[in-house]
Amino acid sequence: MPMKTILFVLVALISFGVSAQLKKERVPSYFGLQVRPVFPTRFIGESELTINQDDPESVFFTTTISQKIGYSFGATVRAGLTKLIALETGINFTQRNFDLTMSLPDSSINGSNDISFISYDIPINALFYIRLAEQWYMNASLGVAINFAPTHVGVQTNPTGYHYFTHTGILDNKIGFDLNANIGFEFRTEKSGFFYLGGSGRVPFAPIFTLVTNYRYKGYSSSVDGEVDGSFLSIDFKYFFPNIKNKGTQPLNGPIVQ
């Protein structure tokens, strides 16, 4: 998605929020925490990638990277626009975990390892409510998430042996964007806060990194590479703190009386 389009969407959402806040009735905002397990899926992306050599003159070897369960947690802010529409943002830490398998079929040589990829994201979602009962709501949201990946990742397999593999996840860009969609249910209480259970789908607009696999045997070296998708589904648990009203005596406007 072009940067100009993303900026236009963000400006439109912010402008809509400001205009809604200027209405006579002030809609409350809430601060909360969230945690979610992250699951690989084939429904919205590729959870597994197998890379083979294209050079027929090289020693044939293959590498497979498979996404497995990860986790994410962070803080979330819900800014009310109307009674049934809100703007939700925050900041999250996400760790995706992967299994690695490598083999030289002609030599019956196999190996395995694992690698983790961390990122920080700021979601910006338009959130819509449907009231089901006095304290029960269903909501759905759609938006983008701005991601920051701080560094490349890499692991070594059998570094002291004759057959030595390295796997390196190379970032094409440290900053990326994801399509973010959520749906769930929440139970609201005035004194204890809001309790939310739902699900999310996250689809990066570009691969999260390029996996480069290098195989070495004595003086021989060969490499293969492929792009890792990184899409996932998650189960979301959120808790929003209640808004505490100040019941103390408020000072009156006017001059100070001695």
JSON list of N, CA and C in Angstrom, two decimals, residues 42-87:
[
{"chain": "A", "resi": 42, "resn": "ARG", "atom": "N", "xyz": [-2.91, -21.27, 7.36]},
{"chain": "A", "resi": 42, "resn": "ARG", "atom": "CA", "xyz": [-2.87, -21.31, 5.89]},
{"chain": "A", "resi": 42, "resn": "ARG", "atom": "C", "xyz": [-4.05, -20.59, 5.27]},
{"chain": "A", "resi": 43, "resn": "PHE", "atom": "N", "xyz": [-4.97, -20.10, 6.11]},
{"chain": "A", "resi": 43, "resn": "PHE", "atom": "CA", "xyz": [-6.17, -19.44, 5.59]},
{"chain": "A", "resi": 43, "resn": "PHE", "atom": "C", "xyz": [-5.87, -18.04, 5.06]},
{"chain": "A", "resi": 44, "resn": "ILE", "atom": "N", "xyz": [-4.95, -17.34, 5.67]},
{"chain": "A", "resi": 44, "resn": "ILE", "atom": "CA", "xyz": [-4.67, -15.96, 5.25]},
{"chain": "A", "resi": 44, "resn": "ILE", "atom": "C", "xyz": [-3.21, -15.76, 4.84]},
{"chain": "A", "resi": 45, "resn": "GLY", "atom": "N", "xyz": [-2.43, -16.80, 4.79]},
{"chain": "A", "resi": 45, "resn": "GLY", "atom": "CA", "xyz": [-1.03, -16.68, 4.40]},
{"chain": "A", "resi": 45, "resn": "GLY", "atom": "C", "xyz": [-0.37, -18.05, 4.34]},
{"chain": "A", "resi": 46, "resn": "GLU", "atom": "N", "xyz": [0.94, -18.06, 4.12]},
{"chain": "A", "resi": 46, "resn": "GLU", "atom": "CA", "xyz": [1.70, -19.30, 4.05]},
{"chain": "A", "resi": 46, "resn": "GLU", "atom": "C", "xyz": [2.45, -19.50, 5.37]},
{"chain": "A", "resi": 47, "resn": "SER", "atom": "N", "xyz": [2.13, -20.57, 6.08]},
{"chain": "A", "resi": 47, "resn": "SER", "atom": "CA", "xyz": [2.79, -20.84, 7.36]},
{"chain": "A", "resi": 47, "resn": "SER", "atom": "C", "xyz": [4.06, -21.68, 7.20]},
{"chain": "A", "resi": 48, "resn": "GLU", "atom": "N", "xyz": [4.32, -22.17, 6.00]},
{"chain": "A", "resi": 48, "resn": "GLU", "atom": "CA", "xyz": [5.50, -23.02, 5.77]},
{"chain": "A", "resi": 48, "resn": "GLU", "atom": "C", "xyz": [6.13, -22.67, 4.43]},
{"chain": "A", "resi": 49, "resn": "LEU", "atom": "N", "xyz": [7.45, -22.66, 4.40]},
{"chain": "A", "resi": 49, "resn": "LEU", "atom": "CA", "xyz": [8.20, -22.34, 3.18]},
{"chain": "A", "resi": 49, "resn": "LEU", "atom": "C", "xyz": [9.34, -23.35, 3.04]},
{"chain": "A", "resi": 50, "resn": "THR", "atom": "N", "xyz": [9.43, -23.98, 1.86]},
{"chain": "A", "resi": 50, "resn": "THR", "atom": "CA", "xyz": [10.54, -24.89, 1.56]},
{"chain": "A", "resi": 50, "resn": "THR", "atom": "C", "xyz": [11.39, -24.28, 0.46]},
{"chain": "A", "resi": 51, "resn": "ILE", "atom": "N", "xyz": [12.70, -24.24, 0.69]},
{"chain": "A", "resi": 51, "resn": "ILE", "atom": "CA", "xyz": [13.64, -23.62, -0.24]},
{"chain": "A", "resi": 51, "resn": "ILE", "atom": "C", "xyz": [14.59, -24.69, -0.75]},
{"chain": "A", "resi": 52, "resn": "ASN", "atom": "N", "xyz": [14.69, -24.79, -2.08]},
{"chain": "A", "resi": 52, "resn": "ASN", "atom": "CA", "xyz": [15.61, -25.73, -2.72]},
{"chain": "A", "resi": 52, "resn": "ASN", "atom": "C", "xyz": [16.62, -24.97, -3.56]},
{"chain": "A", "resi": 53, "resn": "GLN", "atom": "N", "xyz": [17.71, -25.62, -3.84]},
{"chain": "A", "resi": 53, "resn": "GLN", "atom": "CA", "xyz": [18.72, -25.04, -4.72]},
{"chain": "A", "resi": 53, "resn": "GLN", "atom": "C", "xyz": [18.26, -25.10, -6.17]},
{"chain": "A", "resi": 54, "resn": "ASP", "atom": "N", "xyz": [18.59, -24.02, -6.90]},
{"chain": "A", "resi": 54, "resn": "ASP", "atom": "CA", "xyz": [18.30, -23.98, -8.33]},
{"chain": "A", "resi": 54, "resn": "ASP", "atom": "C", "xyz": [19.50, -24.40, -9.17]},
{"chain": "A", "resi": 55, "resn": "ASP", "atom": "N", "xyz": [20.68, -24.39, -8.60]},
{"chain": "A", "resi": 55, "resn": "ASP", "atom": "CA", "xyz": [21.90, -24.69, -9.34]},
{"chain": "A", "resi": 55, "resn": "ASP", "atom": "C", "xyz": [22.13, -26.21, -9.37]},
{"chain": "A", "resi": 56, "resn": "PRO", "atom": "N", "xyz": [22.01, -26.85, -10.52]},
{"chain": "A", "resi": 56, "resn": "PRO", "atom": "CA", "xyz": [22.17, -28.31, -10.59]},
{"chain": "A", "resi": 56, "resn": "PRO", "atom": "C", "xyz": [23.60, -28.76, -10.34]},
{"chain": "A", "resi": 57, "resn": "GLU", "atom": "N", "xyz": [24.58, -27.86, -10.44]},
{"chain": "A", "resi": 57, "resn": "GLU", "atom": "CA", "xyz": [25.97, -28.23, -10.23]},
{"chain": "A", "resi": 57, "resn": "GLU", "atom": "C", "xyz": [26.38, -28.18, -8.76]},
{"chain": "A", "resi": 58, "resn": "SER", "atom": "N", "xyz": [25.52, -27.65, -7.90]},
{"chain": "A", "resi": 58, "resn": "SER", "atom": "CA", "xyz": [25.82, -27.57, -6.48]},
{"chain": "A", "resi": 58, "resn": "SER", "atom": "C", "xyz": [25.32, -28.82, -5.75]},
{"chain": "A", "resi": 59, "resn": "VAL", "atom": "N", "xyz": [25.85, -29.03, -4.56]},
{"chain": "A", "resi": 59, "resn": "VAL", "atom": "CA", "xyz": [25.36, -30.12, -3.72]},
{"chain": "A", "resi": 59, "resn": "VAL", "atom": "C", "xyz": [23.92, -29.82, -3.35]},
{"chain": "A", "resi": 60, "resn": "PHE", "atom": "N", "xyz": [23.03, -30.76, -3.62]},
{"chain": "A", "resi": 60, "resn": "PHE", "atom": "CA", "xyz": [21.60, -30.52, -3.40]},
{"chain": "A", "resi": 60, "resn": "PHE", "atom": "C", "xyz": [21.29, -30.53, -1.90]},
{"chain": "A", "resi": 61, "resn": "PHE", "atom": "N", "xyz": [20.68, -29.44, -1.40]},
{"chain": "A", "resi": 61, "resn": "PHE", "atom": "CA", "xyz": [20.17, -29.43, -0.04]},
{"chain": "A", "resi": 61, "resn": "PHE", "atom": "C", "xyz": [18.89, -28.59, 0.00]},
{"chain": "A", "resi": 62, "resn": "THR", "atom": "N", "xyz": [18.10, -28.82, 1.01]},
{"chain": "A", "resi": 62, "resn": "THR", "atom": "CA", "xyz": [16.81, -28.15, 1.12]},
{"chain": "A", "resi": 62, "resn": "THR", "atom": "C", "xyz": [16.60, -27.67, 2.55]},
{"chain": "A", "resi": 63, "resn": "THR", "atom": "N", "xyz": [15.86, -26.57, 2.70]},
{"chain": "A", "resi": 63, "resn": "THR", "atom": "CA", "xyz": [15.53, -26.02, 4.00]},
{"chain": "A", "resi": 63, "resn": "THR", "atom": "C", "xyz": [14.03, -25.73, 4.06]},
{"chain": "A", "resi": 64, "resn": "THR", "atom": "N", "xyz": [13.41, -26.07, 5.19]},
{"chain": "A", "resi": 64, "resn": "THR", "atom": "CA", "xyz": [12.00, -25.76, 5.41]},
{"chain": "A", "resi": 64, "resn": "THR", "atom": "C", "xyz": [11.87, -24.96, 6.70]},
{"chain": "A", "resi": 65, "resn": "ILE", "atom": "N", "xyz": [11.15, -23.84, 6.62]},
{"chain": "A", "resi": 65, "resn": "ILE", "atom": "CA", "xyz": [10.85, -23.04, 7.79]},
{"chain": "A", "resi": 65, "resn": "ILE", "atom": "C", "xyz": [9.35, -23.07, 8.02]},
{"chain": "A", "resi": 66, "resn": "SER", "atom": "N", "xyz": [8.93, -23.43, 9.25]},
{"chain": "A", "resi": 66, "resn": "SER", "atom": "CA", "xyz": [7.52, -23.59, 9.59]},
{"chain": "A", "resi": 66, "resn": "SER", "atom": "C", "xyz": [7.19, -22.72, 10.79]},
{"chain": "A", "resi": 67, "resn": "GLN", "atom": "N", "xyz": [6.18, -21.88, 10.63]},
{"chain": "A", "resi": 67, "resn": "GLN", "atom": "CA", "xyz": [5.79, -21.03, 11.74]},
{"chain": "A", "resi": 67, "resn": "GLN", "atom": "C", "xyz": [5.05, -21.86, 12.79]},
{"chain": "A", "resi": 68, "resn": "LYS", "atom": "N", "xyz": [5.32, -21.58, 14.06]},
{"chain": "A", "resi": 68, "resn": "LYS", "atom": "CA", "xyz": [4.63, -22.26, 15.16]},
{"chain": "A", "resi": 68, "resn": "LYS", "atom": "C", "xyz": [4.06, -21.21, 16.11]},
{"chain": "A", "resi": 69, "resn": "ILE", "atom": "N", "xyz": [3.56, -21.65, 17.25]},
{"chain": "A", "resi": 69, "resn": "ILE", "atom": "CA", "xyz": [2.86, -20.74, 18.16]},
{"chain": "A", "resi": 69, "resn": "ILE", "atom": "C", "xyz": [3.82, -19.71, 18.74]},
{"chain": "A", "resi": 70, "resn": "GLY", "atom": "N", "xyz": [3.40, -18.44, 18.72]},
{"chain": "A", "resi": 70, "resn": "GLY", "atom": "CA", "xyz": [4.14, -17.36, 19.34]},
{"chain": "A", "resi": 70, "resn": "GLY", "atom": "C", "xyz": [3.25, -16.63, 20.34]},
{"chain": "A", "resi": 71, "resn": "TYR", "atom": "N", "xyz": [3.61, -15.39, 20.65]},
{"chain": "A", "resi": 71, "resn": "TYR", "atom": "CA", "xyz": [2.80, -14.64, 21.60]},
{"chain": "A", "resi": 71, "resn": "TYR", "atom": "C", "xyz": [2.98, -13.14, 21.37]},
{"chain": "A", "resi": 72, "resn": "SER", "atom": "N", "xyz": [2.04, -12.38, 21.93]},
{"chain": "A", "resi": 72, "resn": "SER", "atom": "CA", "xyz": [2.06, -10.93, 21.82]},
{"chain": "A", "resi": 72, "resn": "SER", "atom": "C", "xyz": [1.40, -10.34, 23.06]},
{"chain": "A", "resi": 73, "resn": "PHE", "atom": "N", "xyz": [1.88, -9.19, 23.50]},
{"chain": "A", "resi": 73, "resn": "PHE", "atom": "CA", "xyz": [1.26, -8.49, 24.63]},
{"chain": "A", "resi": 73, "resn": "PHE", "atom": "C", "xyz": [1.57, -7.01, 24.51]},
{"chain": "A", "resi": 74, "resn": "GLY", "atom": "N", "xyz": [0.75, -6.19, 25.19]},
{"chain": "A", "resi": 74, "resn": "GLY", "atom": "CA", "xyz": [0.99, -4.76, 25.14]},
{"chain": "A", "resi": 74, "resn": "GLY", "atom": "C", "xyz": [-0.13, -3.97, 25.78]},
{"chain": "A", "resi": 75, "resn": "ALA", "atom": "N", "xyz": [-0.14, -2.68, 25.52]},
{"chain": "A", "resi": 75, "resn": "ALA", "atom": "CA", "xyz": [-1.13, -1.75, 26.05]},
{"chain": "A", "resi": 75, "resn": "ALA", "atom": "C", "xyz": [-2.01, -1.26, 24.91]},
{"chain": "A", "resi": 76, "resn": "THR", "atom": "N", "xyz": [-3.24, -0.96, 25.22]},
{"chain": "A", "resi": 76, "resn": "THR", "atom": "CA", "xyz": [-4.18, -0.50, 24.20]},
{"chain": "A", "resi": 76, "resn": "THR", "atom": "C", "xyz": [-4.98, 0.69, 24.72]},
{"chain": "A", "resi": 77, "resn": "VAL", "atom": "N", "xyz": [-5.29, 1.62, 23.84]},
{"chain": "A", "resi": 77, "resn": "VAL", "atom": "CA", "xyz": [-6.06, 2.81, 24.17]},
{"chain": "A", "resi": 77, "resn": "VAL", "atom": "C", "xyz": [-7.26, 2.87, 23.24]},
{"chain": "A", "resi": 78, "resn": "ARG", "atom": "N", "xyz": [-8.43, 3.04, 23.82]},
{"chain": "A", "resi": 78, "resn": "ARG", "atom": "CA", "xyz": [-9.67, 3.12, 23.05]},
{"chain": "A", "resi": 78, "resn": "ARG", "atom": "C", "xyz": [-10.25, 4.52, 23.22]},
{"chain": "A", "resi": 79, "resn": "ALA", "atom": "N", "xyz": [-10.22, 5.30, 22.15]},
{"chain": "A", "resi": 79, "resn": "ALA", "atom": "CA", "xyz": [-10.73, 6.67, 22.18]},
{"chain": "A", "resi": 79, "resn": "ALA", "atom": "C", "xyz": [-12.14, 6.68, 21.61]},
{"chain": "A", "resi": 80, "resn": "GLY", "atom": "N", "xyz": [-13.12, 7.02, 22.44]},
{"chain": "A", "resi": 80, "resn": "GLY", "atom": "CA", "xyz": [-14.50, 7.02, 22.00]},
{"chain": "A", "resi": 80, "resn": "GLY", "atom": "C", "xyz": [-14.81, 8.15, 21.04]},
{"chain": "A", "resi": 81, "resn": "LEU", "atom": "N", "xyz": [-15.46, 7.82, 19.94]},
{"chain": "A", "resi": 81, "resn": "LEU", "atom": "CA", "xyz": [-15.89, 8.83, 18.97]},
{"chain": "A", "resi": 81, "resn": "LEU", "atom": "C", "xyz": [-17.40, 9.07, 19.10]},
{"chain": "A", "resi": 82, "resn": "THR", "atom": "N", "xyz": [-18.16, 7.97, 19.12]},
{"chain": "A", "resi": 82, "resn": "THR", "atom": "CA", "xyz": [-19.59, 8.00, 19.42]},
{"chain": "A", "resi": 82, "resn": "THR", "atom": "C", "xyz": [-19.85, 6.84, 20.38]},
{"chain": "A", "resi": 83, "resn": "LYS", "atom": "N", "xyz": [-21.10, 6.63, 20.74]},
{"chain": "A", "resi": 83, "resn": "LYS", "atom": "CA", "xyz": [-21.42, 5.52, 21.63]},
{"chain": "A", "resi": 83, "resn": "LYS", "atom": "C", "xyz": [-21.15, 4.16, 20.98]},
{"chain": "A", "resi": 84, "resn": "LEU", "atom": "N", "xyz": [-21.11, 4.10, 19.67]},
{"chain": "A", "resi": 84, "resn": "LEU", "atom": "CA", "xyz": [-20.95, 2.83, 18.97]},
{"chain": "A", "resi": 84, "resn": "LEU", "atom": "C", "xyz": [-19.72, 2.78, 18.06]},
{"chain": "A", "resi": 85, "resn": "ILE", "atom": "N", "xyz": [-18.90, 3.83, 18.06]},
{"chain": "A", "resi": 85, "resn": "ILE", "atom": "CA", "xyz": [-17.70, 3.87, 17.22]},
{"chain": "A", "resi": 85, "resn": "ILE", "atom": "C", "xyz": [-16.54, 4.40, 18.06]},
{"chain": "A", "resi": 86, "resn": "ALA", "atom": "N", "xyz": [-15.37, 3.79, 17.89]},
{"chain": "A", "resi": 86, "resn": "ALA", "atom": "CA", "xyz": [-14.18, 4.22, 18.62]},
{"chain": "A", "resi": 86, "resn": "ALA", "atom": "C", "xyz": [-12.96, 4.06, 17.73]},
{"chain": "A", "resi": 87, "resn": "LEU", "atom": "N", "xyz": [-11.90, 4.73, 18.12]},
{"chain": "A", "resi": 87, "resn": "LEU", "atom": "CA", "xyz": [-10.59, 4.58, 17.48]},
{"chain": "A", "resi": 87, "resn": "LEU", "atom": "C", "xyz": [-9.69, 3.87, 18.48]}
]
